[in-house]
Short mmCIF file of C-alpha atoms and ligand atoms in Angstrom, two decimals:
data_model
loop_
_atom_site.label_atom_id
_atom_site.label_comp_id
_atom_site.label_asym_id
_atom_site.label_seq_id
_atom_site.Cartn_x
_atom_site.Cartn_y
_atom_site.Cartn_z
CA MET F 21 6.89 -8.88 -25.91
CA SER F 22 9.84 -10.24 -28.17
CA ALA F 23 12.68 -8.16 -28.06
CA THR F 24 12.38 -7.86 -24.95
CA GLY F 25 12.80 -11.75 -24.43
CA LEU F 26 15.44 -11.79 -26.83
CA PHE F 27 17.91 -9.54 -25.22
CA LEU F 28 16.95 -11.14 -21.96
CA CYS F 29 18.13 -15.13 -23.98
CA LEU F 30 21.23 -12.40 -25.01
CA PHE F 31 21.84 -11.68 -21.63
CA LEU F 32 21.11 -15.59 -19.93
CA VAL F 33 23.78 -16.43 -22.46
CA GLY F 34 26.65 -13.80 -20.80
CA HIS F 35 24.72 -14.03 -17.74
CA LEU F 36 25.58 -18.32 -18.07
CA ALA F 37 29.30 -17.90 -19.51
CA GLY F 38 30.59 -15.67 -16.86
CA ASN F 39 28.29 -17.68 -13.67
CA LEU F 40 30.73 -21.63 -15.24
CA GLN F 41 33.55 -20.20 -13.02
CA LEU F 42 32.14 -21.27 -10.28
CA PHE F 43 32.35 -24.44 -11.28
CA LEU F 44 35.91 -24.04 -9.90
CA THR F 45 37.38 -24.42 -6.60
CA GLY F 46 40.75 -23.08 -4.77
CA GLU F 47 42.31 -20.11 -4.14
CA GLU F 48 43.10 -19.60 -8.07
CA ALA F 49 39.21 -19.77 -8.90
CA ALA F 50 38.15 -17.51 -6.08
CA LEU F 51 40.93 -14.54 -6.94
CA GLN F 52 39.27 -14.81 -10.48
CA PHE F 53 36.33 -15.20 -9.85
CA ASN F 54 35.68 -11.67 -7.81
CA ALA F 55 38.23 -9.88 -10.08
CA TYR F 56 35.54 -10.86 -12.85
CA ALA F 57 33.13 -9.17 -10.24
CA LYS F 58 34.82 -6.40 -10.22
CA PHE F 59 34.88 -5.69 -13.92
CA MET F 60 30.66 -6.38 -13.88
CA THR F 61 29.60 -3.71 -11.50
CA THR F 62 33.02 -1.17 -12.89
CA ASN F 63 33.58 -1.61 -16.24
CA PRO F 64 31.98 1.13 -18.12
CA ALA F 65 30.49 -0.66 -21.54
CA VAL F 66 29.30 -3.94 -19.44
CA LYS F 67 26.80 -0.50 -17.19
CA ILE F 68 25.80 -0.09 -19.88
CA LEU F 69 25.65 -3.71 -20.84
CA SER F 70 23.34 -3.94 -17.07
CA TYR F 71 21.82 -0.84 -17.46
CA LEU F 72 19.39 -2.54 -20.64
CA THR F 73 18.95 -5.84 -19.02
CA TYR F 74 17.72 -3.33 -15.91
CA PHE F 75 15.22 -1.77 -17.76
CA SER F 76 14.40 -5.53 -20.28
CA ILE F 77 13.10 -7.00 -17.34
CA LEU F 78 10.87 -4.22 -15.69
CA PHE F 79 10.06 -3.32 -19.15
CA HIS F 80 9.48 -7.61 -20.65
CA ALA F 81 7.16 -7.54 -16.92
CA ILE F 82 4.83 -4.45 -17.11
CA ASP F 83 4.01 -5.10 -20.58
CA GLY F 84 3.79 -9.03 -19.45
CA ILE F 85 1.17 -7.83 -16.03
CA MET F 86 -0.62 -6.06 -19.18
CA LEU F 87 -0.50 -8.23 -21.78
CA VAL F 88 -1.87 -11.13 -19.34
CA ALA F 89 -4.58 -7.67 -17.94
CA SER F 90 -5.92 -6.83 -22.25
CA ASN F 91 -6.24 -9.95 -22.89
CA LYS F 92 -8.36 -11.32 -20.31
CA ALA F 93 -10.70 -8.86 -19.94
CA ALA F 94 -10.92 -9.72 -23.88
CA ARG F 95 -12.85 -12.81 -22.13
CA PRO F 96 -15.45 -11.58 -19.36
CA GLN F 97 -16.90 -14.59 -19.46
CA LYS F 98 -15.43 -17.96 -19.25
CA TYR F 99 -16.13 -21.25 -20.44
CA ALA F 100 -18.49 -23.91 -17.64
CA TYR F 101 -16.33 -26.20 -19.45
CA SER F 102 -13.01 -25.99 -20.77
CA ASN F 103 -10.98 -28.92 -21.92
CA PRO F 104 -7.58 -26.73 -23.87
CA SER F 105 -5.02 -28.89 -23.09
CA ALA F 106 -6.84 -30.52 -25.76
CA ASN F 107 -5.25 -28.13 -28.40
CA SER F 108 -2.50 -26.22 -26.99
CA LYS F 109 0.70 -27.53 -24.30
CA TRP F 110 0.11 -26.39 -20.58
CA ASN F 111 3.86 -23.76 -20.69
CA SER F 112 1.95 -21.96 -23.62
CA ARG F 113 -1.21 -20.90 -21.90
CA ASN F 114 0.61 -20.59 -18.12
CA MET F 115 3.00 -17.37 -19.93
CA GLY F 116 2.59 -14.87 -16.97
CA VAL F 117 2.76 -16.65 -14.01
CA LEU F 118 5.83 -19.19 -14.85
CA GLY F 119 7.94 -14.64 -15.09
CA THR F 120 5.99 -14.11 -12.63
CA ILE F 121 8.26 -16.90 -10.72
CA ILE F 122 10.92 -15.87 -12.61
CA LEU F 123 10.76 -12.21 -11.47
CA VAL F 124 9.95 -12.87 -7.63
CA PHE F 125 13.20 -15.77 -8.21
CA ILE F 126 15.34 -12.15 -9.91
CA ALA F 127 14.05 -9.90 -7.13
CA VAL F 128 14.81 -12.68 -4.32
CA HIS F 129 18.75 -13.25 -5.87
CA MET F 130 19.13 -9.60 -6.73
CA SER F 131 19.12 -8.68 -2.92
CA ASN F 132 21.44 -12.27 -2.19
CA PHE F 133 24.42 -10.99 -4.23
CA TRP F 134 23.98 -7.99 -6.75
CA TYR F 135 22.60 -5.32 -3.45
CA VAL F 136 25.14 -7.15 -1.98
CA MET F 137 28.21 -6.62 -3.91
CA HIS F 138 26.70 -3.23 -4.69
CA PHE F 139 26.01 -2.14 -1.43
CA GLY F 140 26.89 -4.02 0.87
CA SER F 141 30.36 -4.29 3.31
CA LEU F 142 32.07 -7.52 1.62
CA PRO F 143 35.20 -8.60 2.73
CA VAL F 144 38.09 -8.15 0.16
CA ASP F 145 40.68 -11.46 -1.03
CA SER F 146 44.42 -11.81 -1.34
CA ALA F 147 44.10 -9.30 -4.88
CA GLY F 148 42.19 -6.91 -2.90
CA ASN F 149 38.40 -7.08 -4.65
CA LYS F 150 35.04 -8.04 -2.46
CA ASP F 151 36.19 -11.68 -1.93
CA LEU F 152 31.57 -12.19 -3.43
CA TYR F 153 33.06 -16.11 -4.21
CA THR F 154 33.32 -16.72 -0.92
CA VAL F 155 29.53 -15.69 -0.05
CA VAL F 156 28.37 -16.81 -2.94
CA ILE F 157 29.88 -20.25 -1.57
CA SER F 158 28.14 -19.94 2.04
CA PHE F 159 25.18 -19.07 1.06
CA PHE F 160 24.40 -22.85 -1.08
CA THR F 161 25.96 -23.87 1.95
CA ASP F 162 24.89 -22.60 5.00
CA ASP F 163 23.50 -24.77 7.93
CA SER F 164 20.28 -24.22 8.51
CA MET F 165 19.50 -21.85 4.80
CA GLY F 166 21.56 -23.33 2.08
CA LEU F 167 18.90 -26.48 1.20
CA ILE F 168 15.75 -24.36 0.90
CA PHE F 169 18.27 -21.86 -1.78
CA VAL F 170 20.21 -24.50 -3.00
CA LEU F 171 15.93 -25.95 -3.87
CA PHE F 172 15.07 -22.17 -4.44
CA TYR F 173 17.22 -21.97 -8.13
CA VAL F 174 16.13 -25.45 -9.18
CA PHE F 175 12.78 -24.67 -8.90
CA ALA F 176 13.39 -20.79 -10.54
CA MET F 177 14.97 -22.44 -13.14
CA ALA F 178 12.76 -25.36 -14.02
CA ALA F 179 9.72 -22.24 -14.37
CA MET F 180 12.87 -20.14 -16.70
CA CYS F 181 12.53 -23.81 -18.97
CA PHE F 182 9.37 -23.73 -20.11
CA HIS F 183 8.83 -20.28 -19.85
CA LEU F 184 11.85 -19.69 -22.86
CA LEU F 185 10.38 -23.64 -24.62
CA HIS F 186 7.37 -21.14 -25.03
CA GLY F 187 9.26 -18.36 -25.63
CA PHE F 188 11.71 -18.66 -27.68
CA LYS F 189 10.33 -19.88 -30.47
CA SER F 190 7.27 -17.35 -30.03
CA ALA F 191 8.72 -14.41 -29.65
CA PHE F 192 10.27 -15.69 -33.24
CA SER F 193 6.32 -16.11 -34.78
CA SER F 194 6.04 -12.11 -33.59
CA PHE F 195 8.86 -10.61 -35.43
CA GLY F 196 7.35 -12.62 -38.42
CA LEU F 197 9.59 -14.88 -39.31
CA ARG F 198 7.78 -17.96 -38.43
CA THR F 199 7.64 -19.78 -41.94
CA ALA F 200 6.34 -23.65 -42.96
CA LYS F 201 9.90 -24.10 -43.19
CA THR F 202 11.65 -21.83 -40.08
CA LYS F 203 8.93 -22.92 -37.50
CA VAL F 204 11.00 -25.88 -36.76
CA ILE F 205 14.40 -24.58 -36.77
CA PHE F 206 13.83 -22.27 -34.45
CA GLU F 207 11.15 -24.47 -31.85
CA LYS F 208 14.27 -26.87 -32.06
CA ILE F 209 16.61 -24.01 -31.38
CA GLY F 210 14.73 -23.22 -28.60
CA TYR F 211 14.09 -26.47 -26.86
CA ALA F 212 18.95 -26.16 -27.37
CA PHE F 213 19.12 -22.77 -25.75
CA SER F 214 15.85 -23.19 -22.94
CA ILE F 215 16.16 -26.83 -21.98
CA VAL F 216 20.82 -26.13 -21.78
CA VAL F 217 20.43 -23.45 -20.66
CA SER F 218 18.21 -23.74 -17.13
CA ILE F 219 20.13 -27.04 -16.49
CA ALA F 220 23.27 -25.35 -16.61
CA PHE F 221 22.68 -22.19 -14.25
CA ALA F 222 20.01 -25.25 -11.99
CA ALA F 223 23.40 -27.13 -11.90
CA ILE F 224 26.00 -24.06 -9.74
CA PRO F 225 23.48 -24.06 -6.66
CA VAL F 226 23.45 -27.81 -7.44
CA TYR F 227 27.72 -28.11 -7.61
CA ILE F 228 27.50 -26.07 -5.26
CA TYR F 229 25.67 -27.50 -2.30
CA LEU F 230 27.59 -30.97 -3.36
CA THR F 231 31.14 -30.17 -3.49
CA HIS F 232 31.91 -27.95 -0.34
CA MET Z 7 -27.83 -44.06 -27.67
CA ASN Z 8 -28.61 -41.69 -24.06
CA LEU Z 9 -26.96 -38.44 -23.95
CA THR Z 10 -26.96 -35.87 -20.78
CA LEU Z 11 -26.52 -32.52 -22.25
CA LYS Z 12 -26.00 -29.63 -19.50
CA VAL Z 13 -26.71 -26.91 -22.46
CA TRP Z 14 -25.73 -22.66 -22.12
CA ARG Z 15 -30.16 -21.47 -22.31
CA GLN Z 16 -29.74 -17.07 -21.85
CA LYS Z 17 -33.74 -15.60 -23.00
CA ASP Z 18 -32.02 -12.16 -24.90
CA ALA Z 19 -28.76 -10.50 -24.70
CA ASN Z 20 -29.00 -8.95 -21.01
CA SER Z 21 -30.52 -11.65 -19.82
CA LYS Z 22 -28.22 -13.98 -17.10
CA GLY Z 23 -28.22 -17.24 -18.04
CA GLU Z 24 -27.28 -20.12 -16.89
CA ILE Z 25 -26.54 -24.04 -17.10
CA VAL Z 26 -29.52 -26.67 -18.14
CA ALA Z 27 -29.31 -30.02 -18.03
CA TYR Z 28 -31.04 -32.26 -20.53
CA ASP Z 29 -32.00 -35.88 -20.55
CA VAL Z 30 -31.86 -37.43 -24.31
CA LYS Z 31 -32.48 -41.10 -25.36
CA ASP Z 32 -32.65 -42.77 -28.63
CA ILE Z 33 -29.95 -40.96 -30.31
CA SER Z 34 -28.00 -42.67 -33.05
CA GLU Z 35 -25.40 -42.38 -34.31
CA GLU Z 36 -25.22 -41.81 -37.66
CA MET Z 37 -27.31 -38.59 -36.75
CA SER Z 38 -24.94 -35.34 -36.91
CA PHE Z 39 -24.60 -33.43 -33.87
CA LEU Z 40 -26.82 -31.20 -35.19
CA GLU Z 41 -29.32 -33.63 -35.63
CA MET Z 42 -29.30 -34.51 -31.97
CA LEU Z 43 -30.35 -31.17 -31.33
CA ASP Z 44 -33.12 -30.86 -34.21
CA VAL Z 45 -34.33 -34.01 -31.92
CA LEU Z 46 -34.03 -31.98 -28.93
CA ASN Z 47 -35.84 -28.94 -30.17
CA GLU Z 48 -38.69 -31.01 -31.71
CA LYS Z 49 -39.28 -31.88 -28.36
CA LEU Z 50 -39.24 -29.09 -26.27
CA VAL Z 51 -41.40 -27.54 -29.23
CA ALA Z 52 -44.17 -30.87 -28.62
CA GLU Z 53 -43.70 -29.60 -24.54
CA GLY Z 54 -44.44 -25.67 -24.74
CA ASP Z 55 -41.39 -25.65 -23.97
CA GLU Z 56 -38.52 -23.17 -25.75
CA PRO Z 57 -36.31 -24.81 -27.99
CA ILE Z 58 -32.88 -24.05 -27.33
CA ALA Z 59 -31.55 -21.48 -29.89
CA PHE Z 60 -27.85 -22.43 -32.16
CA ASP Z 61 -26.52 -20.64 -35.83
CA HIS Z 62 -26.26 -23.27 -38.45
CA ASP Z 63 -26.94 -23.05 -42.73
CA CYS Z 64 -24.91 -25.45 -44.76
CA ARG Z 65 -25.61 -27.94 -43.04
CA GLU Z 66 -22.28 -29.75 -45.05
CA GLY Z 67 -19.66 -27.27 -43.43
CA ILE Z 68 -19.06 -24.74 -45.81
CA CYS Z 69 -20.69 -21.77 -44.34
CA GLY Z 70 -18.99 -21.08 -40.99
CA ALA Z 71 -22.47 -20.43 -39.34
CA CYS Z 72 -22.71 -23.30 -37.12
CA SER Z 73 -19.77 -23.06 -34.33
CA LEU Z 74 -21.32 -23.99 -30.67
CA TYR Z 75 -17.86 -24.90 -27.56
CA ILE Z 76 -18.70 -29.35 -27.12
CA ASN Z 77 -16.93 -30.21 -24.32
CA GLY Z 78 -14.92 -27.60 -24.27
CA GLU Z 79 -13.83 -27.37 -27.38
CA PRO Z 80 -14.59 -25.69 -30.72
CA HIS Z 81 -17.14 -28.03 -33.28
CA GLY Z 82 -15.93 -30.97 -30.70
CA PRO Z 83 -13.57 -32.81 -29.88
CA MET Z 84 -13.39 -34.41 -33.98
CA ASN Z 85 -10.32 -32.03 -35.54
CA ARG Z 86 -11.03 -30.57 -39.00
CA THR Z 87 -14.37 -30.47 -38.15
CA THR Z 88 -17.49 -27.56 -38.06
CA THR Z 89 -19.87 -29.12 -36.22
CA CYS Z 90 -22.10 -29.60 -38.57
CA GLN Z 91 -19.84 -32.64 -39.96
CA LEU Z 92 -19.14 -34.05 -35.89
CA HIS Z 93 -20.82 -36.74 -35.87
CA MET Z 94 -23.26 -38.69 -32.59
CA ARG Z 95 -20.56 -42.16 -32.98
CA SER Z 96 -17.67 -39.45 -31.34
CA PHE Z 97 -19.39 -39.68 -27.89
CA LYS Z 98 -20.00 -42.47 -25.67
CA ASP Z 99 -23.30 -44.05 -24.32
CA GLY Z 100 -23.62 -42.36 -21.56
CA GLU Z 101 -21.87 -39.60 -21.69
CA THR Z 102 -22.15 -35.65 -20.50
CA VAL Z 103 -21.12 -33.50 -23.26
CA PHE Z 104 -21.42 -29.54 -21.44
CA ILE Z 105 -22.21 -27.18 -24.81
CA GLU Z 106 -22.07 -23.83 -24.49
CA PRO Z 107 -21.35 -21.00 -27.01
CA TRP Z 108 -18.34 -18.85 -28.22
CA ARG Z 109 -16.95 -16.88 -25.48
CA ALA Z 110 -15.90 -13.47 -26.48
CA LYS Z 111 -16.47 -9.73 -24.79
CA ALA Z 112 -16.46 -9.30 -29.24
CA PHE Z 113 -18.71 -12.30 -29.37
CA PRO Z 114 -21.73 -11.17 -27.26
CA VAL Z 115 -24.04 -13.95 -26.67
CA ILE Z 116 -27.70 -12.96 -28.43
CA LYS Z 117 -30.19 -15.92 -27.25
CA ASP Z 118 -29.07 -19.60 -26.14
CA LEU Z 119 -25.59 -20.61 -27.91
CA MET Z 120 -25.64 -17.97 -30.43
CA VAL Z 121 -23.59 -15.57 -30.63
CA ASP Z 122 -22.97 -12.41 -32.98
CA ARG Z 123 -20.01 -12.16 -34.94
CA SER Z 124 -20.61 -9.25 -37.05
CA ALA Z 125 -17.90 -7.99 -35.63
CA PHE Z 126 -15.96 -10.19 -38.69
CA ASP Z 127 -18.02 -8.13 -40.86
CA ARG Z 128 -16.63 -5.39 -39.79
CA ILE Z 129 -12.80 -6.85 -39.54
CA ILE Z 130 -13.35 -7.63 -43.07
CA GLN Z 131 -15.29 -3.85 -44.03
CA ALA Z 132 -11.77 -2.59 -42.72
CA GLY Z 133 -9.74 -3.90 -45.78
CA GLY Z 134 -10.62 -7.96 -47.15
CA TYR Z 135 -11.24 -6.72 -49.95
CA VAL Z 136 -9.14 -5.59 -53.12
CA SER Z 137 -10.30 -2.80 -55.70
CA VAL Z 138 -11.57 -3.62 -59.93
CA ASN Z 139 -11.79 -1.49 -62.63
CA THR Z 140 -15.18 -1.87 -63.33
CA SER Z 141 -15.56 0.41 -66.32
CA GLY Z 142 -15.48 -2.66 -69.08
CA ASN Z 143 -12.21 -3.07 -69.55
CA THR Z 144 -11.64 -5.95 -66.29
CA ILE Z 145 -8.70 -8.34 -67.32
CA ASP Z 146 -9.36 -11.66 -66.19
CA ALA Z 147 -6.99 -13.11 -63.35
CA ASN Z 148 -6.29 -15.89 -64.81
CA ALA Z 149 -4.84 -13.97 -68.00
CA ILE Z 150 -1.86 -13.28 -64.69
CA PRO Z 151 0.43 -15.94 -63.85
CA ILE Z 152 0.70 -16.27 -60.70
CA PRO Z 153 3.12 -18.65 -58.90
CA LYS Z 154 1.89 -22.58 -57.99
CA GLU Z 155 3.03 -21.56 -54.56
CA ASP Z 156 2.09 -18.45 -53.95
CA ALA Z 157 -1.81 -19.68 -55.64
CA ASP Z 158 -1.27 -22.81 -53.06
CA GLU Z 159 -0.71 -20.47 -50.18
CA ALA Z 160 -3.65 -17.94 -51.37
CA PHE Z 161 -6.00 -20.69 -50.62
CA ASP Z 162 -5.50 -21.97 -48.45
CA ALA Z 163 -5.22 -18.96 -46.32
CA ALA Z 164 -9.19 -18.28 -48.18
CA THR Z 165 -10.83 -22.19 -46.96
CA CYS Z 166 -11.43 -20.27 -43.51
CA ILE Z 167 -14.88 -19.85 -43.37
CA GLY Z 168 -15.13 -17.22 -40.56
CA CYS Z 169 -16.49 -19.45 -38.07
CA GLY Z 170 -14.80 -17.83 -35.01
CA ALA Z 171 -13.07 -20.96 -33.00
CA CYS Z 172 -9.82 -19.87 -33.07
CA VAL Z 173 -11.14 -16.50 -30.90
CA ALA Z 174 -13.47 -19.65 -29.25
CA ALA Z 175 -10.32 -21.35 -28.36
CA CYS Z 176 -7.83 -18.95 -28.04
CA LYS Z 177 -7.80 -18.54 -24.01
CA ASN Z 178 -6.66 -14.59 -24.79
CA ALA Z 179 -10.45 -14.43 -27.30
CA SER Z 180 -7.82 -13.76 -30.11
CA ALA Z 181 -9.16 -13.54 -33.23
CA MET Z 182 -5.49 -13.04 -35.09
CA LEU Z 183 -5.90 -16.73 -37.24
CA PHE Z 184 -9.24 -14.52 -38.53
CA VAL Z 185 -7.93 -11.38 -39.50
CA SER Z 186 -4.30 -13.41 -40.99
CA ALA Z 187 -5.70 -15.67 -42.89
CA LYS Z 188 -7.97 -12.89 -44.77
CA VAL Z 189 -5.02 -10.75 -45.42
CA SER Z 190 -3.10 -13.64 -46.09
CA GLN Z 191 -5.22 -14.83 -49.17
CA LEU Z 192 -4.96 -11.45 -50.45
CA SER Z 193 -1.51 -10.02 -50.38
CA LEU Z 194 -0.02 -13.45 -51.06
CA LEU Z 195 -1.74 -12.51 -55.03
CA PRO Z 196 -2.00 -9.58 -57.48
CA GLN Z 197 -4.33 -8.99 -57.28
CA GLY Z 198 -4.06 -8.06 -53.53
CA LYS Z 199 -0.49 -6.71 -53.35
CA VAL Z 200 -1.83 -3.29 -54.28
CA GLU Z 201 -3.25 -2.03 -51.38
CA ALA Z 202 -1.67 -4.90 -49.36
CA GLU Z 203 -0.17 -2.06 -46.20
CA GLU Z 204 -2.93 -0.34 -45.40
CA ARG Z 205 -5.88 -3.24 -45.19
CA VAL Z 206 -3.01 -5.23 -42.70
CA LYS Z 207 -3.20 -1.72 -40.67
CA ASN Z 208 -6.27 -1.42 -41.05
CA MET Z 209 -8.33 -4.70 -40.94
CA VAL Z 210 -5.33 -4.79 -37.52
CA GLU Z 211 -6.67 -2.03 -36.39
CA GLN Z 212 -10.77 -2.48 -36.19
CA MET Z 213 -9.90 -6.83 -34.46
CA ASP Z 214 -7.97 -4.17 -32.00
CA HIS Z 215 -11.17 -1.47 -31.45
CA GLU Z 216 -13.03 -4.86 -31.63
CA GLY Z 217 -11.94 -6.24 -28.36
CA PHE Z 218 -10.11 -9.23 -29.14
CA GLY Z 219 -6.94 -10.42 -26.90
CA ALA Z 220 -3.76 -10.18 -28.70
CA CYS Z 221 -1.92 -13.48 -30.70
CA THR Z 222 0.57 -15.72 -28.23
CA VAL Z 223 0.48 -17.99 -29.80
CA THR Z 224 -0.30 -20.88 -28.09
CA GLY Z 225 -1.20 -22.86 -31.18
CA ALA Z 226 -5.55 -23.40 -30.18
CA CYS Z 227 -6.66 -21.52 -32.69
CA GLU Z 228 -4.82 -23.92 -35.39
CA ALA Z 229 -5.85 -26.74 -33.46
CA GLU Z 230 -9.29 -25.71 -32.86
CA CYS Z 231 -9.57 -24.52 -36.62
CA PRO Z 232 -11.73 -26.89 -38.40
CA LYS Z 233 -10.20 -25.69 -42.44
CA GLY Z 234 -6.36 -26.33 -40.59
CA ILE Z 235 -5.48 -22.48 -41.32
CA SER Z 236 -1.30 -22.70 -40.20
CA LEU Z 237 0.44 -20.36 -37.43
CA GLU Z 238 1.87 -18.66 -40.37
CA ASN Z 239 -0.30 -16.65 -41.68
CA ILE Z 240 -0.56 -14.39 -38.44
CA SER Z 241 3.15 -15.25 -38.31
CA ARG Z 242 2.76 -13.73 -42.28
CA MET Z 243 0.26 -10.92 -41.05
CA ASN Z 244 3.27 -10.07 -38.02
CA ARG Z 245 5.59 -9.10 -41.04
CA GLU Z 246 3.67 -7.13 -42.42
CA TYR Z 247 1.76 -5.68 -40.69
CA LEU Z 248 5.73 -4.39 -39.18
CA LYS Z 249 6.60 -3.36 -42.73
CA ALA Z 250 3.76 -1.89 -43.48
CA THR Z 251 3.69 0.30 -39.88
CA VAL Z 252 8.47 0.54 -39.99
CA SER Z 253 9.14 1.37 -43.90
CA PRO Z 254 6.13 2.12 -45.34
CA GLY Z 255 5.89 2.19 -49.53
CA LYS Z 256 8.83 -0.04 -49.58
C1 HEM B 306 15.10 -14.67 -17.53
C2 HEM B 306 14.06 -13.89 -17.84
C3 HEM B 306 12.91 -13.63 -18.50
C4 HEM B 306 13.45 -13.82 -20.19
C5 HEM B 306 14.27 -14.55 -20.12
C6 HEM B 306 11.83 -14.25 -20.69
C7 HEM B 306 11.86 -14.59 -22.14
C8 HEM B 306 11.21 -13.98 -23.18
C9 HEM B 306 10.91 -14.77 -24.66
C10 HEM B 306 11.73 -14.60 -25.17
C11 HEM B 306 8.83 -14.22 -25.18
C12 HEM B 306 8.38 -13.44 -26.17
C13 HEM B 306 8.22 -13.06 -26.67
C14 HEM B 306 7.62 -13.43 -27.77
O1 HEM B 306 6.65 -13.81 -28.34
O2 HEM B 306 6.54 -12.40 -27.84
C15 HEM B 306 8.38 -13.98 -23.73
C16 HEM B 306 7.26 -13.96 -23.07
C17 HEM B 306 6.73 -13.46 -22.16
N1 HEM B 306 6.84 -12.91 -21.05
FE1 HEM B 306 9.03 -13.11 -20.46
N2 HEM B 306 11.41 -13.34 -20.14
C18 HEM B 306 11.85 -13.58 -18.75
C19 HEM B 306 11.00 -12.71 -16.85
C20 HEM B 306 9.49 -12.44 -17.10
C21 HEM B 306 8.63 -11.86 -16.28
C22 HEM B 306 9.99 -11.29 -15.65
C23 HEM B 306 8.28 -11.94 -16.34
C24 HEM B 306 6.88 -11.07 -15.35
C25 HEM B 306 6.19 -11.26 -15.72
C26 HEM B 306 7.88 -12.15 -17.97
C27 HEM B 306 6.67 -12.47 -18.41
C28 HEM B 306 6.47 -12.71 -19.88
C29 HEM B 306 4.66 -13.25 -20.32
C30 HEM B 306 3.46 -11.96 -19.28
C31 HEM B 306 4.91 -13.36 -21.96
C32 HEM B 306 4.25 -13.44 -22.82
C33 HEM B 306 3.72 -13.78 -24.58
C34 HEM B 306 3.36 -14.73 -24.06
O3 HEM B 306 2.22 -15.34 -23.72
O4 HEM B 306 3.46 -15.46 -25.10
N3 HEM B 306 8.00 -13.01 -18.41
N4 HEM B 306 9.29 -14.45 -22.42
S1 SF4 B 307 -9.59 -19.42 -38.68
FE1 SF4 B 307 -10.14 -21.49 -38.58
S2 SF4 B 307 -11.77 -21.21 -36.81
FE2 SF4 B 307 -11.03 -18.82 -37.70
S3 SF4 B 307 -12.70 -18.00 -38.65
FE3 SF4 B 307 -11.22 -19.25 -39.80
S4 SF4 B 307 -11.75 -21.17 -40.67
FE4 SF4 B 307 -13.17 -20.71 -39.03
S1 FES B 308 -23.68 -25.05 -40.84
FE1 FES B 308 -22.13 -24.22 -42.76
S2 FES B 308 -20.56 -24.92 -41.55
FE2 FES B 308 -21.88 -26.12 -40.45
#
């Protein structure tokens, strides 16, 4: 759980760095983004990384679902009255639910862009690369569905934020690195990471919707 | 003060239990929670009913026998307090108070509010000890110098009274806080280092075997533990377990 979770956090950094190019507008930006998208689907080193990422998502999700199931089985009879908010945070108790939202998001998101890029027949730009930039922009500015997609993406990023607010620091405890001294450090880094990354991702569709 | 109690009643391990409501009247705020139950039990006995079974022994917060999931929290609403040290002034006149046994697959109900916590004993038997020479030339423990910091940390871990509130509080019914306190109290000291690897492996294996859940670091155990055992113990146990399995003998 912890190893795949933290690897996925690394993936988020890389993915975000690439996608920030979507904040750029104009012909130039489109060409640059499309060239980047081509590089990401063809470069052998990136290929290895992307297979590692697919594997991590699958392993993390399956392991997570099994963990939730066996942990539920450890308490076959529920309490008639329980007050869990007195001792723990809501997101820490609902990692499986938050993770499932992320999983659904990943499936939708991959069919939106990844599938189109890999298997769809796309028009090419003036440099001869598949024009993914235009696909992304028109996806979020579509007259009937654009706003719904923007809201869904923002919602999913909020779920990811809460998943990571707990998950990031939790992973370091699982690795045995949490001590009285380090716990504050992991917590602070984790909070900063979760909030910055989630807001940055969520800002992309919002920005596209508002400016195009 | 007057209260409505909603108490879990269960005839024996094999019966299906249920919540039963009782009205208790003229309770003094100075009474402990268990004394309040004693008063109710005297009334039940006088009326020819079966008294409510619950665990207790020292009634001074040191033995770990008392339990009870009170109004949704193990050992009730006061932090760092066992049920026997909880007083009725923590409740309001007219309040409804739910009283349930610890709930975990590894802690089956014996009767009413009593659960079988012998799973903890078996975890201790699996490795919660140190082997010392008892042939007559035993070295006095105080002759071994121990850094103050280690001694303090070991002592803090050793204050665990084995009550099981950590398991009761955890949404996964995980026993990691208890087991890690016991692992830490021994492995931090020179006498415990010798068997450290075997100990952590055996105790974790027994813990899983008993059917406790896994830790997802919600922190509920630490918040509810009457002795303030910290989550850092769990991380220390994870560290020791990783070391013992990945690079044994180092
Ligand atoms: C962007 C994708 C994701 C990232 C970056 C991520 C990250 C993390 C991290 C760092 C942890 C903490 C590991 C630990 O405490 O040992 C974690 C835990 C967890 N994740 Fe994810 N995760 C992601 C997606 C998912 C998905 C798709 C699921 C699937 C259903 C999921 C389910 C879980 C569960 C159940 C836990 C449980 C452990 C707990 O309760 O603490 N996660 N995740
Ligand atoms: S760790 Fe705390 S809550 Fe758990 S058994 Fe020990 S004293 Fe009780
Ligand atoms: S009865 Fe001994 S700790 Fe409560």
